[in-house]
Coordinates of N, CA, C and O and ligand atoms in Angstrom, one line a residue:
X1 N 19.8 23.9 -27.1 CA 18.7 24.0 -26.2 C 17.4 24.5 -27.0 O 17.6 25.4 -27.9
X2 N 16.4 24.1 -26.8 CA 15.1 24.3 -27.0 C 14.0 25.3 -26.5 O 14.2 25.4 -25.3
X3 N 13.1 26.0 -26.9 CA 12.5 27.0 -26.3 C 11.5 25.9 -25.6 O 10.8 26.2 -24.6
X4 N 11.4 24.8 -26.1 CA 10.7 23.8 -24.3 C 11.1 23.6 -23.6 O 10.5 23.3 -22.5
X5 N 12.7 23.6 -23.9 CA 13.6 22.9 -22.6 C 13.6 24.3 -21.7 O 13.5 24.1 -20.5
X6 N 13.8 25.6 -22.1 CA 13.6 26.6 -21.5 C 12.0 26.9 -20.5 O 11.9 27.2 -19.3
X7 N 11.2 26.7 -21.3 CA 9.7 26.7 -20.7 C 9.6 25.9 -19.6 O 9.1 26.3 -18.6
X8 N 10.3 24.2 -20.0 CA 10.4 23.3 -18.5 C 11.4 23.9 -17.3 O 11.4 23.4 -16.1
X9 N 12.5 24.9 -17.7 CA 13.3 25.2 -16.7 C 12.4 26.3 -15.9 O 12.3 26.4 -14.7
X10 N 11.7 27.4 -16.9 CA 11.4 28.7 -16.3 C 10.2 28.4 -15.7 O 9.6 29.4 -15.2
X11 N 9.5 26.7 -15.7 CA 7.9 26.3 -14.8 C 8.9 25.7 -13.6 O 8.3 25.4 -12.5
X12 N 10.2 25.3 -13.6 CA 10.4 24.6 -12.1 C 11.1 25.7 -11.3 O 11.6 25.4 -10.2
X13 N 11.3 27.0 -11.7 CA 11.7 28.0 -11.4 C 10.2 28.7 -10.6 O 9.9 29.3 -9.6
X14 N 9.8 28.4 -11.6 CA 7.9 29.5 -11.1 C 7.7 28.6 -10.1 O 7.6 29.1 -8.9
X15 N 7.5 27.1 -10.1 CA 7.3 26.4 -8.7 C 7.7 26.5 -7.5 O 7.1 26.3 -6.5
X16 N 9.3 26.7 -7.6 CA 10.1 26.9 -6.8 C 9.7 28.8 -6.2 O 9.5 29.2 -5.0
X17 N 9.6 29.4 -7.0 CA 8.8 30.8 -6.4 C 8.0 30.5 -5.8 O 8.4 30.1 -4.7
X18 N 6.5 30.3 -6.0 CA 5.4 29.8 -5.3 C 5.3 28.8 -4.4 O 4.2 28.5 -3.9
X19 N 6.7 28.0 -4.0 CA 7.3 27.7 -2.5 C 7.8 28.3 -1.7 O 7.6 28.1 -0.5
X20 N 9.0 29.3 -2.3 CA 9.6 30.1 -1.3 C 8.4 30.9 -0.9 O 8.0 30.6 0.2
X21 N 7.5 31.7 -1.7 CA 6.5 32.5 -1.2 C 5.7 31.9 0.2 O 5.8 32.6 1.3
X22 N 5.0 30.9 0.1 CA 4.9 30.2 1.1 C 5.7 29.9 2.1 O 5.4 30.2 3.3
X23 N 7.1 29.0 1.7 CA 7.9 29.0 3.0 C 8.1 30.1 3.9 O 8.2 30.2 5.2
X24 N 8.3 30.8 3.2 CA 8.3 32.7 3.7 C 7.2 33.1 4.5 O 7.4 33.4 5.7
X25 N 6.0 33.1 4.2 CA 4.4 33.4 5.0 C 5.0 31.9 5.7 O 5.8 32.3 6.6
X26 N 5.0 31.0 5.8 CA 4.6 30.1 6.9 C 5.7 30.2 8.1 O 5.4 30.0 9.3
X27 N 7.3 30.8 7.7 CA 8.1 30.9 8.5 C 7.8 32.1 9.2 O 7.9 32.0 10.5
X28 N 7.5 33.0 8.8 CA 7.1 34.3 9.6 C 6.3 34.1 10.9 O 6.6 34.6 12.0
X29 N 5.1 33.3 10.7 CA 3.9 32.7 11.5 C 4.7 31.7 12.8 O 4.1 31.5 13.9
X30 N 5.8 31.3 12.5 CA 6.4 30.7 13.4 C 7.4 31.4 14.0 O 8.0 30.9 15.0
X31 N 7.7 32.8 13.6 CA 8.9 33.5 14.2 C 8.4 34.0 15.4 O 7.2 34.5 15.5
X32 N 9.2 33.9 16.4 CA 8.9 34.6 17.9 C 9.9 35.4 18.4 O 11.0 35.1 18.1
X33 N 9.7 36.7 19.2 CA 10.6 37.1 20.0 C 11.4 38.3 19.2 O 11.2 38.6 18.1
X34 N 12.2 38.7 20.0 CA 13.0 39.9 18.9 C 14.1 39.6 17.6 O 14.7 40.5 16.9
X35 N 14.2 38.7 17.6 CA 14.9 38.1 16.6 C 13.8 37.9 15.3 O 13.9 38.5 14.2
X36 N 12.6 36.8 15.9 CA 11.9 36.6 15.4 C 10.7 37.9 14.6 O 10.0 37.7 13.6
X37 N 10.7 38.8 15.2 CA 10.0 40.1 15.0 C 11.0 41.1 13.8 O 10.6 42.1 13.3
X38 N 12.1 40.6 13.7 CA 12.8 41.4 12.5 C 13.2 40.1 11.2 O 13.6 40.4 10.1
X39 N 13.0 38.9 11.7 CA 13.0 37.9 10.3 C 11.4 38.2 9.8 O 11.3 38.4 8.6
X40 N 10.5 38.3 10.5 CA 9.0 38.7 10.0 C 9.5 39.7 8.7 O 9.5 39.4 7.5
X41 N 10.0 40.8 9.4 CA 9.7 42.1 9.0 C 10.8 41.8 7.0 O 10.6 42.3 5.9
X42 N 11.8 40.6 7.5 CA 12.5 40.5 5.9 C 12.0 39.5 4.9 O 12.1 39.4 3.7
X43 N 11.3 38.7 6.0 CA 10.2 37.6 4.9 C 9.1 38.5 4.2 O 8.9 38.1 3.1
X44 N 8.5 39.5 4.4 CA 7.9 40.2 4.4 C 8.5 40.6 3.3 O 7.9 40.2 2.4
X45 N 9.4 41.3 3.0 CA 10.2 42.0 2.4 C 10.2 41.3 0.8 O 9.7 41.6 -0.3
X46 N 11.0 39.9 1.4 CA 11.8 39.1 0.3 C 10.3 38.9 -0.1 O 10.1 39.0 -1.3
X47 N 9.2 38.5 0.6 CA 8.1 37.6 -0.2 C 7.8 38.4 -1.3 O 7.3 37.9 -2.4
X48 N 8.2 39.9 -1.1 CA 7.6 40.7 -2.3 C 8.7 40.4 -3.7 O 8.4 40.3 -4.9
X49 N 9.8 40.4 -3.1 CA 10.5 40.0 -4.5 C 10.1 38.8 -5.1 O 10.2 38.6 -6.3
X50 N 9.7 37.7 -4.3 CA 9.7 36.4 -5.0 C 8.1 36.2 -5.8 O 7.8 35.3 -6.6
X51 N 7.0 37.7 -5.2 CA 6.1 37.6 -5.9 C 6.0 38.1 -7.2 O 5.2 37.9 -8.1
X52 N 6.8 38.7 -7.2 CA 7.2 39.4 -8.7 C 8.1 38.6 -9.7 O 7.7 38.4 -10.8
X53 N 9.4 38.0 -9.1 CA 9.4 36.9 -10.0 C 8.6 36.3 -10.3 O 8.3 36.6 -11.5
X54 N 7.8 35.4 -9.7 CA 6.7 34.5 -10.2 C 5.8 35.2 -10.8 O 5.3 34.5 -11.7
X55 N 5.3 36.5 -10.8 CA 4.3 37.2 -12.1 C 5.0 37.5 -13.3 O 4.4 37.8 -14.4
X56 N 6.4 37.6 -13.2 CA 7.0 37.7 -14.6 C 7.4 36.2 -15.2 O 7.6 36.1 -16.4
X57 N 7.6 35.3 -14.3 CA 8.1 34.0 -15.2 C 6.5 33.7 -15.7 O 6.4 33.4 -16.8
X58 N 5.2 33.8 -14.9 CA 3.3 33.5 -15.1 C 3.9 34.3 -16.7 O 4.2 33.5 -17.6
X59 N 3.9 35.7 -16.9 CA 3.9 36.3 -18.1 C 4.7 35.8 -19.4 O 4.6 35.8 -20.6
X60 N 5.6 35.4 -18.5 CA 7.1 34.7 -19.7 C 6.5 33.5 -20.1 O 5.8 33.5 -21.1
X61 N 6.7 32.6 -19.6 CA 6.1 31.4 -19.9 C 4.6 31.3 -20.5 O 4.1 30.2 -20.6
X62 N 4.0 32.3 -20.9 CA 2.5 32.2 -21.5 C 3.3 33.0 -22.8 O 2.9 32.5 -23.8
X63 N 3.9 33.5 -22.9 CA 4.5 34.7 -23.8 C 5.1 33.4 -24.7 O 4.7 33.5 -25.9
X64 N 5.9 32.4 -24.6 CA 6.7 31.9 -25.2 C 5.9 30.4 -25.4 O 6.6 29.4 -25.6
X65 N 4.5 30.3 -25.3 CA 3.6 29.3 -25.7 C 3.2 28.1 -24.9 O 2.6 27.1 -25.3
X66 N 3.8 28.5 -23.1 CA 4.0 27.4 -22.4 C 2.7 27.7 -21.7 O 2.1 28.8 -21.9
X67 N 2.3 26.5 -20.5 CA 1.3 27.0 -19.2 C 1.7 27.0 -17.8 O 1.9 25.9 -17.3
X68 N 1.9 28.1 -17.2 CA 2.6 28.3 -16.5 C 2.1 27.4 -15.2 O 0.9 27.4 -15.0
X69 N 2.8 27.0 -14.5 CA 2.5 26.1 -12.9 C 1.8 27.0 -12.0 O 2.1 28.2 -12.2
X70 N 0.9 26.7 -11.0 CA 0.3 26.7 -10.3 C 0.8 26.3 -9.0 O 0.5 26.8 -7.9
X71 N 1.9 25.0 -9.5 CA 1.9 24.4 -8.0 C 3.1 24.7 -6.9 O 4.2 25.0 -7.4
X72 N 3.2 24.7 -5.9 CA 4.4 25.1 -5.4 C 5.3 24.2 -5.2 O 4.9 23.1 -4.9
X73 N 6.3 24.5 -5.2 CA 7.6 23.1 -4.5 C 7.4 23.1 -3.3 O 7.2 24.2 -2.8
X74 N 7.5 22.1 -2.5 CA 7.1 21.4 -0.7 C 8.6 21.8 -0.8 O 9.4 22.1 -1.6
X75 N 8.3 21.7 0.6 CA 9.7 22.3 1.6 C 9.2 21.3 3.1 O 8.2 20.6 3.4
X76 N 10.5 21.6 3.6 CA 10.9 20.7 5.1 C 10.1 21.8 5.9 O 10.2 23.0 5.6
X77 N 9.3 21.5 6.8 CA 9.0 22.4 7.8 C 9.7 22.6 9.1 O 10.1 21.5 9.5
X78 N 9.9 23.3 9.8 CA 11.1 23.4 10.7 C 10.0 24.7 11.4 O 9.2 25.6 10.9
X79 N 10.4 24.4 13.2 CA 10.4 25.7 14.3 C 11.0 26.1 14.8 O 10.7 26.8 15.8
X80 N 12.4 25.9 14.3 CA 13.7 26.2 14.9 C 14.3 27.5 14.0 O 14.7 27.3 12.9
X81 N 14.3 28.6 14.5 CA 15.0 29.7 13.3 C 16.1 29.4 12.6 O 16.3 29.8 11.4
X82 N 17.0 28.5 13.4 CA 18.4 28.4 13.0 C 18.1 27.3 11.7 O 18.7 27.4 10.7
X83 N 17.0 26.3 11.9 CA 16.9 25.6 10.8 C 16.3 25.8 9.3 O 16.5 25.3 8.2
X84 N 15.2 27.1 10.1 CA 14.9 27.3 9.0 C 15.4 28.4 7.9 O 14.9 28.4 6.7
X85 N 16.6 29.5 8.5 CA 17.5 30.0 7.9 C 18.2 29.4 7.4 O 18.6 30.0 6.4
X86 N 18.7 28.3 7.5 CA 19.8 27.3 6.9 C 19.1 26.6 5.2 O 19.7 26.6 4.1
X87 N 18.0 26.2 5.6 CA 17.2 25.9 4.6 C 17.3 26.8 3.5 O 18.0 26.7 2.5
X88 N 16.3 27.8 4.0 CA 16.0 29.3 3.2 C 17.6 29.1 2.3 O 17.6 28.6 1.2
X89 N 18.7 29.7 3.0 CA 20.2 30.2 2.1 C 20.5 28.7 1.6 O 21.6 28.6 1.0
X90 N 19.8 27.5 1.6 CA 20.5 26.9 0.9 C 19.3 26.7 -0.5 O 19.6 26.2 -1.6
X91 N 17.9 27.1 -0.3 CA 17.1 27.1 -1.6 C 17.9 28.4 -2.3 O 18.2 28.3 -3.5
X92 N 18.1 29.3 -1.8 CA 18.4 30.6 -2.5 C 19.5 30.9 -3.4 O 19.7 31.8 -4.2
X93 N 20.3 29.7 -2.8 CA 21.5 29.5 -3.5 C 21.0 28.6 -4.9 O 21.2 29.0 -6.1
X94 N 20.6 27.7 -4.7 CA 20.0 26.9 -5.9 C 19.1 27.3 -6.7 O 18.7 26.6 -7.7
X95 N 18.5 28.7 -6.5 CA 17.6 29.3 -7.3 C 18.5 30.2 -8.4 O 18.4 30.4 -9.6
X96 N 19.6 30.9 -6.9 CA 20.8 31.4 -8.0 C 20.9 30.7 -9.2 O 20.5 31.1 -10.3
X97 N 21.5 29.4 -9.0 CA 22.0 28.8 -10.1 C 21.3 28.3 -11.1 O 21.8 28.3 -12.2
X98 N 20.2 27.9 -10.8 CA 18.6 27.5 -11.8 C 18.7 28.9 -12.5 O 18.8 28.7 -13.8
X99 N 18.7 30.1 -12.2 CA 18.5 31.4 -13.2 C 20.0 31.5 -14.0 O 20.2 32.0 -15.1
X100 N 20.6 31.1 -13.5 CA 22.4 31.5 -14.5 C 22.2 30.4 -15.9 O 22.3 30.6 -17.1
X101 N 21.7 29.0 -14.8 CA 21.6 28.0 -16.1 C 20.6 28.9 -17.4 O 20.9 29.2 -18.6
X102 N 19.6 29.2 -16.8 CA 18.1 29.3 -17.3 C 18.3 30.7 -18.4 O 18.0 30.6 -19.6
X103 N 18.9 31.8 -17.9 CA 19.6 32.9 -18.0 C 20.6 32.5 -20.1 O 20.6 33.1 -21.2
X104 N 21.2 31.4 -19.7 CA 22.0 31.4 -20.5 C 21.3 30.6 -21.7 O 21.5 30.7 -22.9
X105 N 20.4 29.8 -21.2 CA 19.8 29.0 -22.6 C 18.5 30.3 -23.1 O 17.7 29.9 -24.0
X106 N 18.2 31.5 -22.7 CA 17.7 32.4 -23.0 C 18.5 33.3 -24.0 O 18.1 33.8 -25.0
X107 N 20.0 33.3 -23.4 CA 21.0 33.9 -24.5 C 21.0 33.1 -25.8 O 20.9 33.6 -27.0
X108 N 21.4 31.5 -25.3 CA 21.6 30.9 -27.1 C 20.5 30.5 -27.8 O 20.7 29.8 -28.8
X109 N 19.2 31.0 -27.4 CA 17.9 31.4 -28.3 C 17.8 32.5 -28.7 O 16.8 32.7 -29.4
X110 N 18.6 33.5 -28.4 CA 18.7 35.1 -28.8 C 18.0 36.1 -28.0 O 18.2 37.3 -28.3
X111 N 17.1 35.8 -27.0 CA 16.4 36.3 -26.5 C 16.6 37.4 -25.0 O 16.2 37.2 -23.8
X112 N 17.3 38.3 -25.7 CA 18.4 39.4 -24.7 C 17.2 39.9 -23.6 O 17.7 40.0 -22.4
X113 N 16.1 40.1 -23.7 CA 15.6 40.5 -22.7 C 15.5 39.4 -21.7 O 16.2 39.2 -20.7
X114 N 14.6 38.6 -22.1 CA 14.7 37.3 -21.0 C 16.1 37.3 -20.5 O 16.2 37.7 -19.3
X115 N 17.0 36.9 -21.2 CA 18.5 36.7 -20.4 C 18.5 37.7 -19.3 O 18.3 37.3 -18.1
X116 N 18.7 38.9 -19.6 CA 19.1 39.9 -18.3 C 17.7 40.3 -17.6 O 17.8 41.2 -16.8
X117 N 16.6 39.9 -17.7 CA 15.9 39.3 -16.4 C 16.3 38.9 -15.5 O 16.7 39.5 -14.5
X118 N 16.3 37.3 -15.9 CA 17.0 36.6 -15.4 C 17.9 36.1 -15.0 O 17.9 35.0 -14.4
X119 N 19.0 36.9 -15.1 CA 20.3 37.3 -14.4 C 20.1 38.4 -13.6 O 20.9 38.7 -12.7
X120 N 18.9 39.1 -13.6 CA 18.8 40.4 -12.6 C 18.0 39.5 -11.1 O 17.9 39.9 -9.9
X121 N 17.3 38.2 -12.0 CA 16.5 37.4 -10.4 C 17.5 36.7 -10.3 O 17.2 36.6 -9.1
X122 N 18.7 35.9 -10.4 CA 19.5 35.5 -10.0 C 20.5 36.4 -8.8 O 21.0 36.1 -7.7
X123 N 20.4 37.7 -9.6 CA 21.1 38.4 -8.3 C 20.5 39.2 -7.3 O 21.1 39.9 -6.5
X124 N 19.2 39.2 -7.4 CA 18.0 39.4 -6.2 C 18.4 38.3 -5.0 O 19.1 38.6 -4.0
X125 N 17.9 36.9 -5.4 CA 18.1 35.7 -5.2 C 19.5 35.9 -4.5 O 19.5 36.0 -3.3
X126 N 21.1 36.0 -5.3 CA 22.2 36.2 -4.2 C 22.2 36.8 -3.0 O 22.8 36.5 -2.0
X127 N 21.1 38.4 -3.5 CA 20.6 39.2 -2.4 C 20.4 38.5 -1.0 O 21.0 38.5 0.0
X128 N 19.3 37.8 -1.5 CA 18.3 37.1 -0.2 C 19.2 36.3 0.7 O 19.0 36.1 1.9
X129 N 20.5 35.8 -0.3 CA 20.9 35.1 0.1 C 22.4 34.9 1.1 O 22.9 33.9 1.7
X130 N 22.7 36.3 1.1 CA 23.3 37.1 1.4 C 23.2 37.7 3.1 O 23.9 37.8 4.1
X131 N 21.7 38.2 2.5 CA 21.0 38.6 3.8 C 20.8 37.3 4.9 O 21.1 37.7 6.1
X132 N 20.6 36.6 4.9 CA 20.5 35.3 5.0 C 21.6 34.9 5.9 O 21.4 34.3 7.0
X133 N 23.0 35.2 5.2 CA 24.1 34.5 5.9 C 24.4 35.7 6.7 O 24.8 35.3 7.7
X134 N 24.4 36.8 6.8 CA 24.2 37.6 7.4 C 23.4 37.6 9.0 O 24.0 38.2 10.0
X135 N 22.1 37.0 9.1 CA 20.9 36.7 9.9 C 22.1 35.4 10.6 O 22.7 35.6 11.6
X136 N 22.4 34.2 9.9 CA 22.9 33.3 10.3 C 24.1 33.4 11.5 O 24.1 33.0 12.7
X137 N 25.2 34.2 10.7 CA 26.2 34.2 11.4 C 25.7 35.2 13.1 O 26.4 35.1 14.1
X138 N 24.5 36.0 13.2 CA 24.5 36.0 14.5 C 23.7 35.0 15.2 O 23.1 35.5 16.2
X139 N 23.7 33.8 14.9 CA 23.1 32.6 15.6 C 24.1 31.9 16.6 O 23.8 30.9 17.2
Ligands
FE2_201 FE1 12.6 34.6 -6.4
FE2_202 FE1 14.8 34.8 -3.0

């Protein structure tokens, strides 16, 4: 693996941030009622973690000679809570595994800090995801 092939994984990673961020603000705006008044309160929450990933992959990926994305990944829009929880735990899971992959081609370039980053947002990411199925199963 290549420190490009790495740069192209850690910009569809940053994209994929700067959609959850958004799906997060736009889901909140649609949450109603008392269910919907404590999903606010963890989008809220999580958006902060996912804004921090994305300011450290913006730092990483300029650090390692790349230009970091701008753009966000599009998502399904949904007003259904139940749909859009389902969504959410199934990006979160795929984000998991984008960082394990991502995580490991950081290892066999030698680059021990990146790696356990990036295993530490992979398991934020399990976090969310967690929480998630959690939210679900009382549906
Ligand atoms: Fe994230
Ligand atoms: Fe997340």
């Amino acid at each position: 693996m290549s420190k490009e092939e790495l740069i192209k994984g850690l910009n569809e990673d940053l994209s994929a941030e700067w959609g959850t961020i958004i799906r997060y603000t736009y889901q909140a705006g649609r949450s109603f009622g008392i269910l919907g008044a404590e999903l606010r309160e963890i989008f809220a929450r999580e958006t902060q973690d996912e804004l921090g990933h994305a300011a450290f992959l913006t730092d990483v990926i300029i650090d390692l000679g790349g230009e970091p994305t701008t753009m966000p990944q599009q998502f399904e829009k949904s007003q259904d809570l139940k749909a859009m929880l389902e969504l959410d735990l199934k990006m979160e899971l795929e984000d998991v595994q984008h960082y394990i992959e991502h995580a490991k081609i950081a290892d066999e370039l030698g680059n021990v800090e990146l790696k356990m980053k990036v295993e530490e947002m992979a398991a934020d990411e399990a976090g969310h995801a967690r929480e998630l199925r959690r939210l679900l199963k009382g549906l």
